[in-house]
Amino acid sequence: MTQASPIWVTGVGLVSAAGEGRDAHRVATLAGAPPALDDTTYAPFAIHPGPALELDRQIPKKGDQRQMEPWQRLGTYAAGLALDDAGARGLVAEMDLIVAAGGGERDMALDESVVAALAPLAPAEAARKLNEMLAGGLRPTLFLAQLSNLLAGNISIVHGVTGASRTFMGEEQAGADAVRVAAARLAEGRGQAALVGGGFVASRWDLMILYHAGGLLRRAPGWAPVLDRATAPGAIPGTLGAFLVLETAEAARARGARGLARIMGVACEQARRDGADTSAMAAARAAARLDLPAGPLAVLSGATGIAGPVAAEREFLDGLGRKLAVRAAGNRLGWGVEATFPGSVALAALALADGRLPAAMGPGEDEFDGPLTDILVTGFAGWRGEALAHLRAIPAEDQP
Amino acid sequence: MNTTDHRGRPIVAVTGIGLVTPLGFGVATNWEALLAGRSGIRRITRFPTDHLRTTIAGTVDLPEEAEGAWLPSSERVRLMAQRAADEALAQSGLVAPFPGPLLLGMPPVELEWPARLRLAEATGEAAPSYKALTEAAAGRDELYRTTAFAGVGDRLAAHLGTRGAPIAISTACATGASAIQLGVEAIQRGETEAAIAIGADGTVQPESLIRFSLLSALSTRNEDPTAASRPFEKTRGGFVMSEGAACLVLESLAHATARGATILGIVRGCGEKSDSFHRTRSNPDGGAVIRAMRNAIEDAGLTPADISYVNAHGTGTPENDKMETFGMRAVFGNDAPPISSNKSMIGHTLSAAGAIEAAFSLLVIRDQMLPPTINHVEPDPAITLDVVPNVARPAKVSNVLSNSFGFGGQNVCLVLSGAPA
């Protein structure tokens, strides 16, 4: 095998409540205000809604748009933004694609009508009625819009990305493992470029029903910083499309593409989160596989606002025993589930490219006063998964 | 013994195999049935089939649901995966905690109707909205744990004691092969000495059946279930949905030999190529299917002439039969090796298929026996391949190519070979 190559982030595609694209996110993160919040439509829960998208700009065929539900359109759109940002359209034929996907939208009107029709029936009769209503009511195309791997399928169709294609499932950790595996494949010489990320639409009762069952959602009006939600803990879902273009440094330089940041390492663990195997211990195992520099450190945190993992992350960070400047992606993007980790990596890469961290926003986010050379990205998932990434600024002399 | 391959990577050995299919539990039971040409397809009895166009499937009846208890798909997937993994681990001689990660090929799971209806009942309303259902879900932690995508892997990882974060992967009908490929790659790049790769599916339930039915993908030959799956045959009419799981214990050859493990075979090569043509159909030029097959053969350091047998994707849809035949001819020319479809007997186990068929491919090499493609009554003049019709037969087999092609343009092929001399 070839010697492990440095891996660069050469493009990011971000769509969130803060807007779309690199510039909108730079402006928003430097302004230091929370993104748009809707706390009435899904009350008692709040969400960060996504911006209106001009889909034709990234998904030119109406037929393709019609074949997708919102989460696939969002992801496909953000993937296209990343390709454009990296100037990597010419690489798609052999580009790896790793998508972190959730489940697809359900037909909620059909579900509600079935629930109402079946309620008064005896079980055997209800089962027969269910078949009848689903066979007559399900749209054939909906299935393909629901299948988790069809976000990747649509990205292949719309953008022509046809190297390796893999779809990871598993909420936040799927996003982290997607970045880890994409970088590891490039580093060992399998391919020269990868597109990696995910898409999450917050405005979905069919997902909120699960997250609320798991006790993951903040149940309160208004907004509070993710690191300061003691009175009403929980995540505020935020619509988020987040894709990264990763390339080997040689390949990027050879085509004259500048890197935003270098990925030094990604490490994933998954604690049982019981007394014997805590989140903080798992994160410490992951950190031991990274080569973090000594001294004060900037942290781009994937904190959710959920009490347990937020406390575990604090314990882990305290254990690093150094001065830290934490910036929570959740304060800028909301909770993007599968897209969270790629979104955090994207914000970190932009910060390193610009040489400055997002403006501090409230408790837990201290000022940072050193040269910004390294960022630790954290991902303490709402339910399961602990992930870390180490990103480093690319010195001017290494750029093409 | 040389423990690295033609590219200098660690050779990846298989030291344990576990199987659950509609033909039964365990490798021995399955292999015997497969060589006997038995079908595992039957009428669905788990739920009423009124109003359904397809009323047959390859269902696996788990002891855990014997009393008519309803289990969500995620639990059925987990239980089948666990059975397969326990069998594979026992054979490998490794015990929990397992010294490597879990790579789990599984279907997407979601809240299913029985659970949704229970929430509806809990609201006390006659026609509850999603908002009311959501409020009723408060505090039902178990509901989240069995429906989160990370849930199945979390429980399996706890049972097996695997290291790190389990990865759940979905590449539609290529999922099982992708899980093996992820494990192989992790060992090849030195991330681990061993890995557990599983493909599992247990989604024969009304809504999934109807969804595939609406895509016109399923056979409706309900009157004679065992004859319904007819890959490569003139009267084919779609695939038969099925369930099952397979597990391979993967280990670097060096690690396996150092501990004196029995080597059941090796995963010699993996190839993939995605298609950008259409959500459910391959590009008519067959480019991606052909590239996936060639990539796997090349990754194995072989040429097409070295492949002794092909374990077909062989779903029995007109589209697959046409494209797979076309791909075979493009890759192998006039000297195409025999090809047969396990799905003629077990149906299409979807996310499990690639792993189950890789497991059978290793048994083909072990016993030098080709399983048949059953239900081969009326040959299709357009299919000129030797599909090992109806009856198993002995053959000299060194290397097997196992094909998996899925919706969304996902094509993954594996090359399985015997233990290095």
PDB file of N, CA and C in Angstrom, chain A residues 1 43-44 64 67 93-94 102 106 111-112 114-115 127-128 131-132 138 143 146 149 154 156 162-171 173 180 185 188 190 205 210 212-214 219 272 384, chain B residues 9 48 50-51 106 110 113 116 120 129-131 134-135 137-138 140-141 144 149-150 154 158 165 168-170 181 185 188-189 191 206-207 211 214-215 272-274 276 279 291 407 410:
ATOM      1  N   MET A   1       0.852  -1.188   0.000  1.00  0.00           N
ATOM      2  CA  MET A   1       0.000   0.000   0.000  1.00  0.00           C
ATOM      3  C   MET A   1       0.895   1.248   0.000  1.00  0.00           C
ATOM      4  N   ALA A  43     -44.805  23.136  18.291  1.00  0.00           N
ATOM      5  CA  ALA A  43     -44.908  23.302  19.742  1.00  0.00           C
ATOM      6  C   ALA A  43     -45.532  22.042  20.348  1.00  0.00           C
ATOM      7  N   PRO A  44     -45.060  21.617  21.514  1.00  0.00           N
ATOM      8  CA  PRO A  44     -44.139  22.317  22.422  1.00  0.00           C
ATOM      9  C   PRO A  44     -42.654  22.204  22.067  1.00  0.00           C
ATOM     10  N   ASP A  64     -36.236  14.652 -11.528  1.00  0.00           N
ATOM     11  CA  ASP A  64     -35.430  14.224 -10.377  1.00  0.00           C
ATOM     12  C   ASP A  64     -35.998  14.806  -9.089  1.00  0.00           C
ATOM     13  N   GLN A  67     -38.918  12.889  -7.844  1.00  0.00           N
ATOM     14  CA  GLN A  67     -38.625  11.546  -7.347  1.00  0.00           C
ATOM     15  C   GLN A  67     -38.083  11.548  -5.916  1.00  0.00           C
ATOM     16  N   ALA A  93     -16.687  11.065 -11.562  1.00  0.00           N
ATOM     17  CA  ALA A  93     -16.848   9.705 -12.094  1.00  0.00           C
ATOM     18  C   ALA A  93     -16.187   8.659 -11.206  1.00  0.00           C
ATOM     19  N   GLU A  94     -15.049   9.014 -10.600  1.00  0.00           N
ATOM     20  CA  GLU A  94     -14.358   8.047  -9.738  1.00  0.00           C
ATOM     21  C   GLU A  94     -14.365   8.480  -8.272  1.00  0.00           C
ATOM     22  N   GLY A 102     -30.640   9.020   7.520  1.00  0.00           N
ATOM     23  CA  GLY A 102     -31.698   8.593   8.424  1.00  0.00           C
ATOM     24  C   GLY A 102     -32.790   7.926   7.617  1.00  0.00           C
ATOM     25  N   ARG A 106     -42.419   9.848   5.871  1.00  0.00           N
ATOM     26  CA  ARG A 106     -43.636   9.065   5.698  1.00  0.00           C
ATOM     27  C   ARG A 106     -44.747   9.957   5.169  1.00  0.00           C
ATOM     28  N   ASP A 111     -50.920   8.060   7.169  1.00  0.00           N
ATOM     29  CA  ASP A 111     -50.759   7.435   8.491  1.00  0.00           C
ATOM     30  C   ASP A 111     -51.899   7.843   9.427  1.00  0.00           C
ATOM     31  N   GLU A 112     -52.212   9.135   9.450  1.00  0.00           N
ATOM     32  CA  GLU A 112     -53.256   9.611  10.367  1.00  0.00           C
ATOM     33  C   GLU A 112     -54.625   9.055   9.991  1.00  0.00           C
ATOM     34  N   VAL A 114     -55.142   6.190   8.507  1.00  0.00           N
ATOM     35  CA  VAL A 114     -55.146   4.766   8.858  1.00  0.00           C
ATOM     36  C   VAL A 114     -55.368   4.591  10.366  1.00  0.00           C
ATOM     37  N   VAL A 115     -54.657   5.388  11.136  1.00  0.00           N
ATOM     38  CA  VAL A 115     -54.800   5.303  12.593  1.00  0.00           C
ATOM     39  C   VAL A 115     -56.259   5.522  12.993  1.00  0.00           C
ATOM     40  N   ALA A 127     -56.093  -5.505  11.031  1.00  0.00           N
ATOM     41  CA  ALA A 127     -54.965  -5.951  10.210  1.00  0.00           C
ATOM     42  C   ALA A 127     -55.367  -6.027   8.739  1.00  0.00           C
ATOM     43  N   ARG A 128     -56.579  -6.508   8.484  1.00  0.00           N
ATOM     44  CA  ARG A 128     -57.047  -6.582   7.087  1.00  0.00           C
ATOM     45  C   ARG A 128     -57.276  -5.187   6.518  1.00  0.00           C
ATOM     46  N   ASN A 131     -53.993  -3.524   5.472  1.00  0.00           N
ATOM     47  CA  ASN A 131     -53.542  -3.947   4.142  1.00  0.00           C
ATOM     48  C   ASN A 131     -54.290  -3.182   3.054  1.00  0.00           C
ATOM     49  N   GLU A 132     -55.597  -3.102   3.227  1.00  0.00           N
ATOM     50  CA  GLU A 132     -56.428  -2.474   2.197  1.00  0.00           C
ATOM     51  C   GLU A 132     -56.053  -1.000   2.022  1.00  0.00           C
ATOM     52  N   LEU A 138     -50.664   4.034  -0.572  1.00  0.00           N
ATOM     53  CA  LEU A 138     -49.230   4.365  -0.654  1.00  0.00           C
ATOM     54  C   LEU A 138     -48.856   4.748  -2.081  1.00  0.00           C
ATOM     55  N   PHE A 143     -41.684   5.054  -1.733  1.00  0.00           N
ATOM     56  CA  PHE A 143     -40.756   4.061  -1.213  1.00  0.00           C
ATOM     57  C   PHE A 143     -39.312   4.443  -1.546  1.00  0.00           C
ATOM     58  N   GLN A 146     -38.027   7.054   0.481  1.00  0.00           N
ATOM     59  CA  GLN A 146     -37.839   6.669   1.884  1.00  0.00           C
ATOM     60  C   GLN A 146     -36.560   5.881   2.109  1.00  0.00           C
ATOM     61  N   ASN A 149     -30.613   4.477   1.438  1.00  0.00           N
ATOM     62  CA  ASN A 149     -29.483   4.563   0.503  1.00  0.00           C
ATOM     63  C   ASN A 149     -29.831   5.344  -0.758  1.00  0.00           C
ATOM     64  N   ASN A 154     -29.528   9.221  -5.404  1.00  0.00           N
ATOM     65  CA  ASN A 154     -29.881  10.471  -6.080  1.00  0.00           C
ATOM     66  C   ASN A 154     -28.662  11.345  -6.341  1.00  0.00           C
ATOM     67  N   SER A 156     -25.741  10.198  -6.975  1.00  0.00           N
ATOM     68  CA  SER A 156     -25.113   9.578  -8.150  1.00  0.00           C
ATOM     69  C   SER A 156     -25.827  10.013  -9.425  1.00  0.00           C
ATOM     70  N   THR A 162     -19.912   8.458  -9.010  1.00  0.00           N
ATOM     71  CA  THR A 162     -20.094   7.021  -9.230  1.00  0.00           C
ATOM     72  C   THR A 162     -18.873   6.186  -8.866  1.00  0.00           C
ATOM     73  N   GLY A 163     -18.125   6.597  -7.848  1.00  0.00           N
ATOM     74  CA  GLY A 163     -17.087   5.697  -7.332  1.00  0.00           C
ATOM     75  C   GLY A 163     -17.739   4.725  -6.362  1.00  0.00           C
ATOM     76  N   ALA A 164     -17.059   4.449  -5.266  1.00  0.00           N
ATOM     77  CA  ALA A 164     -17.671   3.642  -4.210  1.00  0.00           C
ATOM     78  C   ALA A 164     -18.871   4.393  -3.652  1.00  0.00           C
ATOM     79  N   SER A 165     -19.913   3.684  -3.284  1.00  0.00           N
ATOM     80  CA  SER A 165     -21.086   4.340  -2.705  1.00  0.00           C
ATOM     81  C   SER A 165     -21.547   3.567  -1.487  1.00  0.00           C
ATOM     82  N   ARG A 166     -21.531   4.210  -0.355  1.00  0.00           N
ATOM     83  CA  ARG A 166     -21.931   3.545   0.886  1.00  0.00           C
ATOM     84  C   ARG A 166     -22.823   4.473   1.706  1.00  0.00           C
ATOM     85  N   THR A 167     -23.807   3.883   2.332  1.00  0.00           N
ATOM     86  CA  THR A 167     -24.709   4.651   3.177  1.00  0.00           C
ATOM     87  C   THR A 167     -24.651   4.095   4.592  1.00  0.00           C
ATOM     88  N   PHE A 168     -24.244   4.943   5.524  1.00  0.00           N
ATOM     89  CA  PHE A 168     -24.174   4.525   6.919  1.00  0.00           C
ATOM     90  C   PHE A 168     -25.436   4.996   7.636  1.00  0.00           C
ATOM     91  N   MET A 169     -25.935   4.144   8.540  1.00  0.00           N
ATOM     92  CA  MET A 169     -27.125   4.484   9.304  1.00  0.00           C
ATOM     93  C   MET A 169     -26.775   4.404  10.782  1.00  0.00           C
ATOM     94  N   GLY A 170     -27.242   5.350  11.575  1.00  0.00           N
ATOM     95  CA  GLY A 170     -26.915   5.282  13.001  1.00  0.00           C
ATOM     96  C   GLY A 170     -26.817   6.663  13.610  1.00  0.00           C
ATOM     97  N   GLU A 171     -27.740   7.537  13.203  1.00  0.00           N
ATOM     98  CA  GLU A 171     -27.836   8.865  13.780  1.00  0.00           C
ATOM     99  C   GLU A 171     -26.479   9.587  13.724  1.00  0.00           C
ATOM    100  N   GLN A 173     -23.568   9.154  14.951  1.00  0.00           N
ATOM    101  CA  GLN A 173     -22.337   8.383  14.784  1.00  0.00           C
ATOM    102  C   GLN A 173     -22.141   7.968  13.323  1.00  0.00           C
ATOM    103  N   ARG A 180     -14.792   9.386   8.923  1.00  0.00           N
ATOM    104  CA  ARG A 180     -13.620   8.576   9.275  1.00  0.00           C
ATOM    105  C   ARG A 180     -13.249   7.609   8.147  1.00  0.00           C
ATOM    106  N   ARG A 185      -9.940   5.701   3.662  1.00  0.00           N
ATOM    107  CA  ARG A 185      -9.802   5.113   2.318  1.00  0.00           C
ATOM    108  C   ARG A 185      -8.868   5.955   1.450  1.00  0.00           C
ATOM    109  N   GLU A 188      -5.108   5.635   2.437  1.00  0.00           N
ATOM    110  CA  GLU A 188      -4.393   4.416   2.060  1.00  0.00           C
ATOM    111  C   GLU A 188      -4.310   4.253   0.544  1.00  0.00           C
ATOM    112  N   ARG A 190      -6.904   4.420  -1.741  1.00  0.00           N
ATOM    113  CA  ARG A 190      -8.084   3.991  -2.499  1.00  0.00           C
ATOM    114  C   ARG A 190      -8.812   5.238  -2.975  1.00  0.00           C
ATOM    115  N   TRP A 205     -42.685  15.541  12.022  1.00  0.00           N
ATOM    116  CA  TRP A 205     -43.274  14.853  13.171  1.00  0.00           C
ATOM    117  C   TRP A 205     -42.907  13.370  13.173  1.00  0.00           C
ATOM    118  N   LEU A 210     -40.063   9.719  17.417  1.00  0.00           N
ATOM    119  CA  LEU A 210     -39.011   8.824  17.930  1.00  0.00           C
ATOM    120  C   LEU A 210     -38.080   9.544  18.892  1.00  0.00           C
ATOM    121  N   HIS A 212     -38.621  12.085  20.636  1.00  0.00           N
ATOM    122  CA  HIS A 212     -39.279  12.397  21.914  1.00  0.00           C
ATOM    123  C   HIS A 212     -39.407  11.135  22.767  1.00  0.00           C
ATOM    124  N   ALA A 213     -39.671   9.999  22.109  1.00  0.00           N
ATOM    125  CA  ALA A 213     -39.697   8.739  22.862  1.00  0.00           C
ATOM    126  C   ALA A 213     -38.353   8.515  23.551  1.00  0.00           C
ATOM    127  N   GLY A 214     -37.276   8.883  22.892  1.00  0.00           N
ATOM    128  CA  GLY A 214     -35.935   8.699  23.451  1.00  0.00           C
ATOM    129  C   GLY A 214     -35.533   9.797  24.422  1.00  0.00           C
ATOM    130  N   ARG A 219     -38.164  20.485  25.311  1.00  0.00           N
ATOM    131  CA  ARG A 219     -39.611  20.719  25.275  1.00  0.00           C
ATOM    132  C   ARG A 219     -39.878  22.058  25.947  1.00  0.00           C
ATOM    133  N   ARG A 272     -21.328   2.071  26.177  1.00  0.00           N
ATOM    134  CA  ARG A 272     -22.645   1.580  26.593  1.00  0.00           C
ATOM    135  C   ARG A 272     -23.370   2.628  27.426  1.00  0.00           C
ATOM    136  N   ARG A 384     -26.218   7.325  21.386  1.00  0.00           N
ATOM    137  CA  ARG A 384     -25.028   6.474  21.343  1.00  0.00           C
ATOM    138  C   ARG A 384     -23.996   7.070  20.390  1.00  0.00           C
TER     139      ARG A 384
ATOM    140  N   ARG B   9      -1.228  -6.225   0.869  1.00  0.00           N
ATOM    141  CA  ARG B   9      -2.182  -6.058   1.974  1.00  0.00           C
ATOM    142  C   ARG B   9      -2.306  -7.376   2.738  1.00  0.00           C
ATOM    143  N   PRO B  48     -52.315 -11.271   8.284  1.00  0.00           N
ATOM    144  CA  PRO B  48     -53.294 -11.542   7.230  1.00  0.00           C
ATOM    145  C   PRO B  48     -52.810 -10.991   5.896  1.00  0.00           C
ATOM    146  N   ASP B  50     -54.984 -10.529   3.197  1.00  0.00           N
ATOM    147  CA  ASP B  50     -56.091  -9.972   2.398  1.00  0.00           C
ATOM    148  C   ASP B  50     -55.631  -8.683   1.715  1.00  0.00           C
ATOM    149  N   HIS B  51     -56.098  -8.463   0.524  1.00  0.00           N
ATOM    150  CA  HIS B  51     -55.831  -7.248  -0.261  1.00  0.00           C
ATOM    151  C   HIS B  51     -54.388  -7.158  -0.764  1.00  0.00           C
ATOM    152  N   MET B 106     -27.815  -3.967   7.391  1.00  0.00           N
ATOM    153  CA  MET B 106     -29.201  -4.129   7.843  1.00  0.00           C
ATOM    154  C   MET B 106     -30.115  -3.180   7.084  1.00  0.00           C
ATOM    155  N   GLU B 110     -38.015   1.520  11.059  1.00  0.00           N
ATOM    156  CA  GLU B 110     -38.809   2.673  11.477  1.00  0.00           C
ATOM    157  C   GLU B 110     -39.925   2.215  12.399  1.00  0.00           C
ATOM    158  N   TRP B 113     -46.498  -0.381  12.331  1.00  0.00           N
ATOM    159  CA  TRP B 113     -47.920  -0.164  12.612  1.00  0.00           C
ATOM    160  C   TRP B 113     -48.377  -0.618  13.995  1.00  0.00           C
ATOM    161  N   ARG B 116     -47.323   2.047  16.290  1.00  0.00           N
ATOM    162  CA  ARG B 116     -48.031   3.304  16.040  1.00  0.00           C
ATOM    163  C   ARG B 116     -49.463   3.224  16.588  1.00  0.00           C
ATOM    164  N   ALA B 120     -51.470   5.388  19.389  1.00  0.00           N
ATOM    165  CA  ALA B 120     -52.766   6.001  19.113  1.00  0.00           C
ATOM    166  C   ALA B 120     -53.740   5.682  20.238  1.00  0.00           C
ATOM    167  N   SER B 129     -53.652  13.055  15.899  1.00  0.00           N
ATOM    168  CA  SER B 129     -52.693  13.603  14.938  1.00  0.00           C
ATOM    169  C   SER B 129     -51.296  13.086  15.284  1.00  0.00           C
ATOM    170  N   TYR B 130     -50.333  13.333  14.386  1.00  0.00           N
ATOM    171  CA  TYR B 130     -48.940  12.975  14.672  1.00  0.00           C
ATOM    172  C   TYR B 130     -48.449  13.691  15.936  1.00  0.00           C
ATOM    173  N   LYS B 131     -48.921  14.904  16.108  1.00  0.00           N
ATOM    174  CA  LYS B 131     -48.520  15.641  17.311  1.00  0.00           C
ATOM    175  C   LYS B 131     -48.995  14.906  18.569  1.00  0.00           C
ATOM    176  N   THR B 134     -46.929  11.912  19.112  1.00  0.00           N
ATOM    177  CA  THR B 134     -45.613  12.283  19.624  1.00  0.00           C
ATOM    178  C   THR B 134     -45.671  12.527  21.132  1.00  0.00           C
ATOM    179  N   GLU B 135     -46.695  13.232  21.561  1.00  0.00           N
ATOM    180  CA  GLU B 135     -46.841  13.463  23.009  1.00  0.00           C
ATOM    181  C   GLU B 135     -47.001  12.138  23.751  1.00  0.00           C
ATOM    182  N   ALA B 137     -45.706   9.431  23.028  1.00  0.00           N
ATOM    183  CA  ALA B 137     -44.455   8.658  23.003  1.00  0.00           C
ATOM    184  C   ALA B 137     -43.529   9.020  24.157  1.00  0.00           C
ATOM    185  N   ALA B 138     -43.861  10.068  24.887  1.00  0.00           N
ATOM    186  CA  ALA B 138     -42.981  10.542  25.963  1.00  0.00           C
ATOM    187  C   ALA B 138     -42.622   9.414  26.924  1.00  0.00           C
ATOM    188  N   ARG B 140     -41.104   6.667  26.465  1.00  0.00           N
ATOM    189  CA  ARG B 140     -41.042   5.287  25.948  1.00  0.00           C
ATOM    190  C   ARG B 140     -39.654   5.032  25.373  1.00  0.00           C
ATOM    191  N   ASP B 141     -38.717   4.971  26.247  1.00  0.00           N
ATOM    192  CA  ASP B 141     -37.323   4.813  25.869  1.00  0.00           C
ATOM    193  C   ASP B 141     -37.097   3.570  25.017  1.00  0.00           C
ATOM    194  N   TYR B 144     -37.664   4.038  21.399  1.00  0.00           N
ATOM    195  CA  TYR B 144     -36.547   4.666  20.695  1.00  0.00           C
ATOM    196  C   TYR B 144     -35.421   3.658  20.456  1.00  0.00           C
ATOM    197  N   PHE B 149     -31.640   3.775  14.331  1.00  0.00           N
ATOM    198  CA  PHE B 149     -30.783   2.981  13.446  1.00  0.00           C
ATOM    199  C   PHE B 149     -29.611   2.385  14.219  1.00  0.00           C
ATOM    200  N   ALA B 150     -29.145   3.099  15.248  1.00  0.00           N
ATOM    201  CA  ALA B 150     -28.004   2.597  16.014  1.00  0.00           C
ATOM    202  C   ALA B 150     -28.410   1.486  16.991  1.00  0.00           C
ATOM    203  N   ASP B 154     -26.073  -1.536  18.513  1.00  0.00           N
ATOM    204  CA  ASP B 154     -25.731  -1.340  19.923  1.00  0.00           C
ATOM    205  C   ASP B 154     -25.944  -2.629  20.714  1.00  0.00           C
ATOM    206  N   ALA B 158     -23.019  -5.143  22.225  1.00  0.00           N
ATOM    207  CA  ALA B 158     -22.974  -5.484  23.644  1.00  0.00           C
ATOM    208  C   ALA B 158     -22.899  -7.005  23.819  1.00  0.00           C
ATOM    209  N   ALA B 165     -17.035   1.626  17.638  1.00  0.00           N
ATOM    210  CA  ALA B 165     -18.421   1.908  17.262  1.00  0.00           C
ATOM    211  C   ALA B 165     -18.844   0.953  16.158  1.00  0.00           C
ATOM    212  N   ALA B 168     -23.516   0.490  10.963  1.00  0.00           N
ATOM    213  CA  ALA B 168     -24.645  -0.094  10.246  1.00  0.00           C
ATOM    214  C   ALA B 168     -24.628   0.481   8.840  1.00  0.00           C
ATOM    215  N   ILE B 169     -24.676  -0.404   7.858  1.00  0.00           N
ATOM    216  CA  ILE B 169     -24.582   0.053   6.469  1.00  0.00           C
ATOM    217  C   ILE B 169     -25.783  -0.425   5.677  1.00  0.00           C
ATOM    218  N   SER B 170     -26.209   0.412   4.736  1.00  0.00           N
ATOM    219  CA  SER B 170     -27.269   0.025   3.816  1.00  0.00           C
ATOM    220  C   SER B 170     -26.885   0.417   2.397  1.00  0.00           C
ATOM    221  N   GLN B 181     -17.225  -6.092   2.748  1.00  0.00           N
ATOM    222  CA  GLN B 181     -16.200  -5.238   2.165  1.00  0.00           C
ATOM    223  C   GLN B 181     -15.636  -4.258   3.196  1.00  0.00           C
ATOM    224  N   GLU B 185     -11.732  -4.217   4.277  1.00  0.00           N
ATOM    225  CA  GLU B 185     -10.908  -3.012   4.150  1.00  0.00           C
ATOM    226  C   GLU B 185     -10.284  -2.608   5.485  1.00  0.00           C
ATOM    227  N   GLN B 188      -7.412  -4.873   5.924  1.00  0.00           N
ATOM    228  CA  GLN B 188      -6.356  -4.590   4.939  1.00  0.00           C
ATOM    229  C   GLN B 188      -5.555  -3.348   5.293  1.00  0.00           C
ATOM    230  N   ARG B 189      -6.223  -2.342   5.872  1.00  0.00           N
ATOM    231  CA  ARG B 189      -5.448  -1.143   6.176  1.00  0.00           C
ATOM    232  C   ARG B 189      -4.867  -1.167   7.594  1.00  0.00           C
ATOM    233  N   GLU B 191      -6.275  -1.495  10.490  1.00  0.00           N
ATOM    234  CA  GLU B 191      -7.038  -0.896  11.579  1.00  0.00           C
ATOM    235  C   GLU B 191      -7.344  -1.924  12.656  1.00  0.00           C
ATOM    236  N   PRO B 206     -46.447  -6.148   6.447  1.00  0.00           N
ATOM    237  CA  PRO B 206     -47.367  -5.709   5.395  1.00  0.00           C
ATOM    238  C   PRO B 206     -46.885  -4.491   4.609  1.00  0.00           C
ATOM    239  N   GLU B 207     -46.409  -3.470   5.318  1.00  0.00           N
ATOM    240  CA  GLU B 207     -46.092  -2.254   4.569  1.00  0.00           C
ATOM    241  C   GLU B 207     -44.911  -2.448   3.622  1.00  0.00           C
ATOM    242  N   ARG B 211     -44.972  -2.012  -0.429  1.00  0.00           N
ATOM    243  CA  ARG B 211     -44.081  -1.073  -1.122  1.00  0.00           C
ATOM    244  C   ARG B 211     -43.380  -1.745  -2.304  1.00  0.00           C
ATOM    245  N   LEU B 214     -45.845  -2.397  -5.051  1.00  0.00           N
ATOM    246  CA  LEU B 214     -46.205  -1.220  -5.843  1.00  0.00           C
ATOM    247  C   LEU B 214     -45.135  -0.885  -6.874  1.00  0.00           C
ATOM    248  N   LEU B 215     -43.930  -1.358  -6.650  1.00  0.00           N
ATOM    249  CA  LEU B 215     -42.872  -1.162  -7.660  1.00  0.00           C
ATOM    250  C   LEU B 215     -42.913  -2.276  -8.706  1.00  0.00           C
ATOM    251  N   GLU B 272     -16.535  -2.561  -6.446  1.00  0.00           N
ATOM    252  CA  GLU B 272     -17.840  -1.893  -6.480  1.00  0.00           C
ATOM    253  C   GLU B 272     -17.810  -0.833  -7.561  1.00  0.00           C
ATOM    254  N   LYS B 273     -18.988  -0.476  -7.999  1.00  0.00           N
ATOM    255  CA  LYS B 273     -19.116   0.627  -8.947  1.00  0.00           C
ATOM    256  C   LYS B 273     -20.572   1.055  -8.928  1.00  0.00           C
ATOM    257  N   SER B 274     -20.804   2.340  -8.724  1.00  0.00           N
ATOM    258  CA  SER B 274     -22.200   2.761  -8.709  1.00  0.00           C
ATOM    259  C   SER B 274     -22.612   3.325 -10.051  1.00  0.00           C
ATOM    260  N   SER B 276     -25.290   5.768 -12.335  1.00  0.00           N
ATOM    261  CA  SER B 276     -25.979   7.052 -12.205  1.00  0.00           C
ATOM    262  C   SER B 276     -27.181   7.125 -13.139  1.00  0.00           C
ATOM    263  N   ARG B 279     -33.095   5.136 -10.589  1.00  0.00           N
ATOM    264  CA  ARG B 279     -33.234   4.695  -9.205  1.00  0.00           C
ATOM    265  C   ARG B 279     -33.419   3.186  -9.069  1.00  0.00           C
ATOM    266  N   ARG B 291     -18.176  -3.137 -14.526  1.00  0.00           N
ATOM    267  CA  ARG B 291     -17.029  -2.601 -13.792  1.00  0.00           C
ATOM    268  C   ARG B 291     -16.928  -3.199 -12.391  1.00  0.00           C
ATOM    269  N   PHE B 407     -30.950  -1.466  -5.782  1.00  0.00           N
ATOM    270  CA  PHE B 407     -31.631  -0.205  -6.102  1.00  0.00           C
ATOM    271  C   PHE B 407     -30.718   0.948  -5.724  1.00  0.00           C
ATOM    272  N   GLN B 410     -26.415   0.505  -6.804  1.00  0.00           N
ATOM    273  CA  GLN B 410     -25.318  -0.012  -5.975  1.00  0.00           C
ATOM    274  C   GLN B 410     -24.903  -1.392  -6.467  1.00  0.00           C
TER     275      GLN B 410
END
